[in-house]
Amino acid sequence: MIAPLRTLLQSKGILSQIVVSMSLAALLVVVAVGGVARRYEVERVSEQLSEQANLTVSLLSGLMLEAIIVEDVPVLETGLVEAITRYPKILSIHIENGEGEVIAEAANSSADEAEGYVMYRRPVEFEGFVFGTMVVQWSTEEGREIVLDKVRQTITWTVLAVIAMSLLMLYLVYRLALNPLQIVHARMSNAVAGAKTAHSSLPWYSSREFQALNVSVGVLEDSFAERDEREQALERAREQAEIASRAKSEFLANMSHEIRTPMNGVIGMAEVLRETKLTPDQEMYTDTIVKSGNALLTIINDILNFSKIEAGKLELTQATFNLRTVVEDVVMLLAPKAAEKWVQLTLRYDPDLVEFYDGDAGRIRQIITNVVGNAVKFTSQGSVHIDVTGTLRGEEMDLRISVVDTGIGIPAEKLDRIFHAFEQVDGAATRSFEGTGLGLAISTRLLQLMKGRIHVTSSEGKGSVFTIDITLPTSDRAPVAFLPEQPVAGLHALIVDDLELNRRILGERLRSWGLRVTEAASAMEAMLHLDEMRDATDTCDLLFLDFNMPDCDGYELALRIRGLPNAARVPIIVISSVDPALSQSMLADIGSCHQVLKPVRADQLRVVISQALGGEASGNSRDRSDAGSPKLGKRIKLLMAEDNRTNQVVVTRMLKNENVDITIAANGQEAVEMYLRDEPDLILMDMMMPVMDGLEATEEIRRLESEGDQPHVPIIALTANALQSHEEACLEVGMDDFLSKPIRKQALLETLHKWYDVRADAAPARQVEA
Ligand code: ADP
């Protein structure tokens, strides 16, 4: 009963709620009033009845007294019949004598079926003697009718009164409560929806409470309006800030483009100038121009990078790359700087560690370059050692790259600060090192984007250890042909180096290829080992000699070794940091001798071992990036599409002494025409040119190639824009590589080599980062 009632009330508006409640109340009142009225009427009517009955019975008994005393039955019966006829309420009547015997009786025809009646027994007395009893069955039907009638009337009036009261109540509730409430409610809804209500006052008769509520809603309305205004202002400010931030990024990208283009002229021309005949003074001036130009370029790159990260605009790419070669690239890049100061730069890449990963190789290289670059920059003597290790976790590798230096160190209180932008240990006024103070801030944020981290421990004056932790998914690409081409497993190698770390790194790598390794820390020890081997009739198949050792240099040692009967023909590999350490005649003196330049890349080591074991002519095995100006074997036809006159001159001059025929197209349209006419081996393509830009021209050339079934000509973009999106656009239209402006001679030559070789090898696919 309660539950359905509750749902009924809850689902209705307040008016219906009141109607339902009042109907229920009316019902209760009716039931209560009906009950009370009935009881009251019954009592009243019964009293009247019994009075009437008493009167009638005593009258009858008085009239028939004589006949009762003498028991005159015929007279009595006649009298009784007469009484029944005269008083319709008497249903039956009988008279008992003194002994209780019925002496006369009479009954109404309906006496048997009657439902409502009472029995009256009245003794018939005369002068104190009882002569018998008169028993009367008295009908109460009529009384009941009267009672019901009365009760009905009472209920009808009550109901009417309740309905009238309810209607009045409803009206009052509607006027006094509902109406003001509806007005307040409408006002409130409008305020919430952000609109203001025009007429905001309540009717005059509204109660004080509603007036107060209305005032409160007014206050609320005002504060909502204020809030909306504030929000709109904020939104406008945010939009403006976004526009400003976009403008800032675009401005920086444009500025970087604008600055790079003239810088191209400055650095390029200075590099060309350096190769002409100069007086020592002039040479110094040109060097200064090149150095300052490069420094400026680093700053521009740093600022561009940093502002991009700050603007949340930096996108990471995801591609398979070889981590070992990335770290080796960094080492190769920084080795000359370290060598200048006689600082040892060593790398250990755990030979058991997977090499191929999925990630943003460019950004990872940038981070490692920054940290290792700092280590080299802040170390004036001793060493910088890079150690790459990792632990496999399912499909992912937790990589750790630690960079240990013996440099100036960082005071404990400044350790945290160096990771913030523009923070440097020595203040601006006392600066003795170059730099923007952005490198570590950029690295930290890049690592955050890659869910990695960087931390440092350092002791002032002794050195620092920077640790980069990063988790990368391993790639299923198998490290192809990484074993030396010649079968090397089981061969016995002797490593002679005074530095334990160098021996360890090289030894570890050789062991991973299956060689047996013996280590010697000096020339003397090496000779001893060779003697022992002879005695034990063990062979030595390969000798690695460090060129710079305190007691005896590599050349001397090699000659002494050649004097030993068991080592007269063993291939020797001399490792040096001087280029070239051994002249051709010295190599010939030793015989079967190869030399490699530190730091030695694993691939390079593989090649030189193959050459040494394969009995190839003695010579230099050097990494190309360190080769100065390697000459191209065959004359190549180079098409350069570039509208800027300075850049045309710079590139032409840079390639003056190379085996290259250059044709120049001043825009994309010309480039396409010249491509058809000259069939170049390589194309350098500027991005922004009049008439037809580099992207369109490339698309056109690629289309022509596929139509005419022509071989794929490598197209290298010349970009002044360092934004990632531009590189992606280049790749999309089918370019193969990028050279960013300002163009550096070394980079230009390397790229030409790389793509010329690729073409010669007829390997159509783009090279992976390797
Ligand atoms: P920058 O090298 O351009 O000044 P970084 O953000 O790369 O800026 O480095 C911030 C500062 O941290 C450096 O200026 C230097 O004071 C300190 N620092 C970084 N690496 C080393 C290190 N290996 N040894 C000593 N100090 C370092």
PDB file of N, CA and C in Angstrom, residues 62-101:
ATOM      1  N   GLY A  62     -51.935  -3.781  30.254  1.00  0.00           N
ATOM      2  CA  GLY A  62     -52.976  -3.135  31.047  1.00  0.00           C
ATOM      3  C   GLY A  62     -54.368  -3.510  30.483  1.00  0.00           C
ATOM      4  N   LEU A  63     -54.460  -3.446  29.157  1.00  0.00           N
ATOM      5  CA  LEU A  63     -55.725  -3.715  28.498  1.00  0.00           C
ATOM      6  C   LEU A  63     -56.156  -5.166  28.697  1.00  0.00           C
ATOM      7  N   MET A  64     -55.183  -6.065  28.693  1.00  0.00           N
ATOM      8  CA  MET A  64     -55.546  -7.478  28.718  1.00  0.00           C
ATOM      9  C   MET A  64     -55.423  -8.071  30.105  1.00  0.00           C
ATOM     10  N   LEU A  65     -55.282  -7.268  31.137  1.00  0.00           N
ATOM     11  CA  LEU A  65     -54.995  -7.756  32.483  1.00  0.00           C
ATOM     12  C   LEU A  65     -56.065  -8.757  32.956  1.00  0.00           C
ATOM     13  N   GLU A  66     -57.309  -8.367  32.746  1.00  0.00           N
ATOM     14  CA  GLU A  66     -58.408  -9.186  33.253  1.00  0.00           C
ATOM     15  C   GLU A  66     -58.429 -10.559  32.580  1.00  0.00           C
ATOM     16  N   ALA A  67     -58.326 -10.502  31.238  1.00  0.00           N
ATOM     17  CA  ALA A  67     -58.347 -11.776  30.497  1.00  0.00           C
ATOM     18  C   ALA A  67     -57.161 -12.655  30.865  1.00  0.00           C
ATOM     19  N   ILE A  68     -56.046 -12.055  31.191  1.00  0.00           N
ATOM     20  CA  ILE A  68     -54.867 -12.851  31.574  1.00  0.00           C
ATOM     21  C   ILE A  68     -55.112 -13.509  32.936  1.00  0.00           C
ATOM     22  N   ILE A  69     -55.646 -12.715  33.862  1.00  0.00           N
ATOM     23  CA  ILE A  69     -55.862 -13.254  35.205  1.00  0.00           C
ATOM     24  C   ILE A  69     -56.791 -14.484  35.116  1.00  0.00           C
ATOM     25  N   VAL A  70     -57.848 -14.371  34.282  1.00  0.00           N
ATOM     26  CA  VAL A  70     -58.785 -15.498  34.204  1.00  0.00           C
ATOM     27  C   VAL A  70     -58.386 -16.457  33.101  1.00  0.00           C
ATOM     28  N   GLU A  71     -57.365 -16.225  32.421  1.00  0.00           N
ATOM     29  CA  GLU A  71     -56.844 -17.052  31.322  1.00  0.00           C
ATOM     30  C   GLU A  71     -57.940 -17.270  30.281  1.00  0.00           C
ATOM     31  N   ASP A  72     -58.569 -16.141  29.866  1.00  0.00           N
ATOM     32  CA  ASP A  72     -59.618 -16.246  28.851  1.00  0.00           C
ATOM     33  C   ASP A  72     -58.965 -16.235  27.485  1.00  0.00           C
ATOM     34  N   VAL A  73     -58.654 -17.428  27.027  1.00  0.00           N
ATOM     35  CA  VAL A  73     -57.824 -17.565  25.827  1.00  0.00           C
ATOM     36  C   VAL A  73     -58.432 -16.922  24.596  1.00  0.00           C
ATOM     37  N   PRO A  74     -59.749 -17.149  24.230  1.00  0.00           N
ATOM     38  CA  PRO A  74     -60.292 -16.534  23.022  1.00  0.00           C
ATOM     39  C   PRO A  74     -60.186 -15.028  23.062  1.00  0.00           C
ATOM     40  N   VAL A  75     -60.492 -14.417  24.207  1.00  0.00           N
ATOM     41  CA  VAL A  75     -60.404 -12.942  24.285  1.00  0.00           C
ATOM     42  C   VAL A  75     -58.950 -12.505  24.058  1.00  0.00           C
ATOM     43  N   LEU A  76     -58.044 -13.281  24.723  1.00  0.00           N
ATOM     44  CA  LEU A  76     -56.621 -12.903  24.600  1.00  0.00           C
ATOM     45  C   LEU A  76     -56.156 -12.967  23.143  1.00  0.00           C
ATOM     46  N   GLU A  77     -56.495 -14.062  22.487  1.00  0.00           N
ATOM     47  CA  GLU A  77     -56.018 -14.239  21.107  1.00  0.00           C
ATOM     48  C   GLU A  77     -56.563 -13.143  20.211  1.00  0.00           C
ATOM     49  N   THR A  78     -57.853 -12.823  20.384  1.00  0.00           N
ATOM     50  CA  THR A  78     -58.423 -11.734  19.587  1.00  0.00           C
ATOM     51  C   THR A  78     -57.666 -10.447  19.846  1.00  0.00           C
ATOM     52  N   GLY A  79     -57.427 -10.202  21.134  1.00  0.00           N
ATOM     53  CA  GLY A  79     -56.708  -8.951  21.522  1.00  0.00           C
ATOM     54  C   GLY A  79     -55.319  -8.906  20.881  1.00  0.00           C
ATOM     55  N   LEU A  80     -54.619 -10.095  20.891  1.00  0.00           N
ATOM     56  CA  LEU A  80     -53.241 -10.123  20.359  1.00  0.00           C
ATOM     57  C   LEU A  80     -53.238  -9.851  18.857  1.00  0.00           C
ATOM     58  N   VAL A  81     -54.200 -10.509  18.155  1.00  0.00           N
ATOM     59  CA  VAL A  81     -54.273 -10.300  16.705  1.00  0.00           C
ATOM     60  C   VAL A  81     -54.519  -8.835  16.418  1.00  0.00           C
ATOM     61  N   GLU A  82     -55.414  -8.274  17.213  1.00  0.00           N
ATOM     62  CA  GLU A  82     -55.728  -6.852  17.019  1.00  0.00           C
ATOM     63  C   GLU A  82     -54.477  -5.983  17.229  1.00  0.00           C
ATOM     64  N   ALA A  83     -53.720  -6.339  18.280  1.00  0.00           N
ATOM     65  CA  ALA A  83     -52.495  -5.545  18.585  1.00  0.00           C
ATOM     66  C   ALA A  83     -51.501  -5.613  17.427  1.00  0.00           C
ATOM     67  N   ILE A  84     -51.360  -6.831  16.882  1.00  0.00           N
ATOM     68  CA  ILE A  84     -50.413  -7.010  15.767  1.00  0.00           C
ATOM     69  C   ILE A  84     -50.848  -6.181  14.576  1.00  0.00           C
ATOM     70  N   THR A  85     -52.136  -6.191  14.337  1.00  0.00           N
ATOM     71  CA  THR A  85     -52.629  -5.422  13.205  1.00  0.00           C
ATOM     72  C   THR A  85     -52.418  -3.944  13.447  1.00  0.00           C
ATOM     73  N   ARG A  86     -52.658  -3.510  14.717  1.00  0.00           N
ATOM     74  CA  ARG A  86     -52.551  -2.063  14.985  1.00  0.00           C
ATOM     75  C   ARG A  86     -51.090  -1.594  14.991  1.00  0.00           C
ATOM     76  N   TYR A  87     -50.183  -2.402  15.525  1.00  0.00           N
ATOM     77  CA  TYR A  87     -48.746  -1.988  15.627  1.00  0.00           C
ATOM     78  C   TYR A  87     -47.904  -2.834  14.667  1.00  0.00           C
ATOM     79  N   PRO A  88     -47.688  -2.309  13.491  1.00  0.00           N
ATOM     80  CA  PRO A  88     -46.930  -3.126  12.517  1.00  0.00           C
ATOM     81  C   PRO A  88     -45.526  -3.464  13.004  1.00  0.00           C
ATOM     82  N   LYS A  89     -44.985  -2.733  13.995  1.00  0.00           N
ATOM     83  CA  LYS A  89     -43.621  -3.043  14.455  1.00  0.00           C
ATOM     84  C   LYS A  89     -43.577  -4.315  15.294  1.00  0.00           C
ATOM     85  N   ILE A  90     -44.794  -4.765  15.765  1.00  0.00           N
ATOM     86  CA  ILE A  90     -44.808  -6.001  16.554  1.00  0.00           C
ATOM     87  C   ILE A  90     -44.852  -7.164  15.584  1.00  0.00           C
ATOM     88  N   LEU A  91     -43.808  -7.970  15.654  1.00  0.00           N
ATOM     89  CA  LEU A  91     -43.721  -9.085  14.707  1.00  0.00           C
ATOM     90  C   LEU A  91     -44.498 -10.298  15.243  1.00  0.00           C
ATOM     91  N   SER A  92     -44.308 -10.573  16.548  1.00  0.00           N
ATOM     92  CA  SER A  92     -45.090 -11.661  17.165  1.00  0.00           C
ATOM     93  C   SER A  92     -45.255 -11.323  18.644  1.00  0.00           C
ATOM     94  N   ILE A  93     -46.207 -11.965  19.215  1.00  0.00           N
ATOM     95  CA  ILE A  93     -46.486 -11.682  20.631  1.00  0.00           C
ATOM     96  C   ILE A  93     -47.085 -12.928  21.266  1.00  0.00           C
ATOM     97  N   HIS A  94     -46.661 -13.238  22.510  1.00  0.00           N
ATOM     98  CA  HIS A  94     -47.368 -14.322  23.209  1.00  0.00           C
ATOM     99  C   HIS A  94     -47.408 -14.029  24.711  1.00  0.00           C
ATOM    100  N   ILE A  95     -48.365 -14.733  25.327  1.00  0.00           N
ATOM    101  CA  ILE A  95     -48.557 -14.493  26.760  1.00  0.00           C
ATOM    102  C   ILE A  95     -48.388 -15.812  27.490  1.00  0.00           C
ATOM    103  N   GLU A  96     -47.536 -15.755  28.570  1.00  0.00           N
ATOM    104  CA  GLU A  96     -47.322 -16.954  29.384  1.00  0.00           C
ATOM    105  C   GLU A  96     -48.058 -16.755  30.705  1.00  0.00           C
ATOM    106  N   ASN A  97     -48.640 -17.891  31.244  1.00  0.00           N
ATOM    107  CA  ASN A  97     -49.292 -17.759  32.564  1.00  0.00           C
ATOM    108  C   ASN A  97     -48.239 -17.812  33.658  1.00  0.00           C
ATOM    109  N   GLY A  98     -48.731 -17.809  34.876  1.00  0.00           N
ATOM    110  CA  GLY A  98     -47.804 -17.762  36.023  1.00  0.00           C
ATOM    111  C   GLY A  98     -46.828 -18.927  36.021  1.00  0.00           C
ATOM    112  N   GLU A  99     -47.268 -20.064  35.432  1.00  0.00           N
ATOM    113  CA  GLU A  99     -46.374 -21.238  35.426  1.00  0.00           C
ATOM    114  C   GLU A  99     -45.446 -21.214  34.213  1.00  0.00           C
ATOM    115  N   GLY A 100     -45.525 -20.251  33.361  1.00  0.00           N
ATOM    116  CA  GLY A 100     -44.605 -20.161  32.194  1.00  0.00           C
ATOM    117  C   GLY A 100     -45.179 -20.854  30.971  1.00  0.00           C
ATOM    118  N   GLU A 101     -46.492 -21.227  30.999  1.00  0.00           N
ATOM    119  CA  GLU A 101     -47.041 -21.867  29.796  1.00  0.00           C
ATOM    120  C   GLU A 101     -47.625 -20.807  28.907  1.00  0.00           C
TER     121      GLU A 101
END
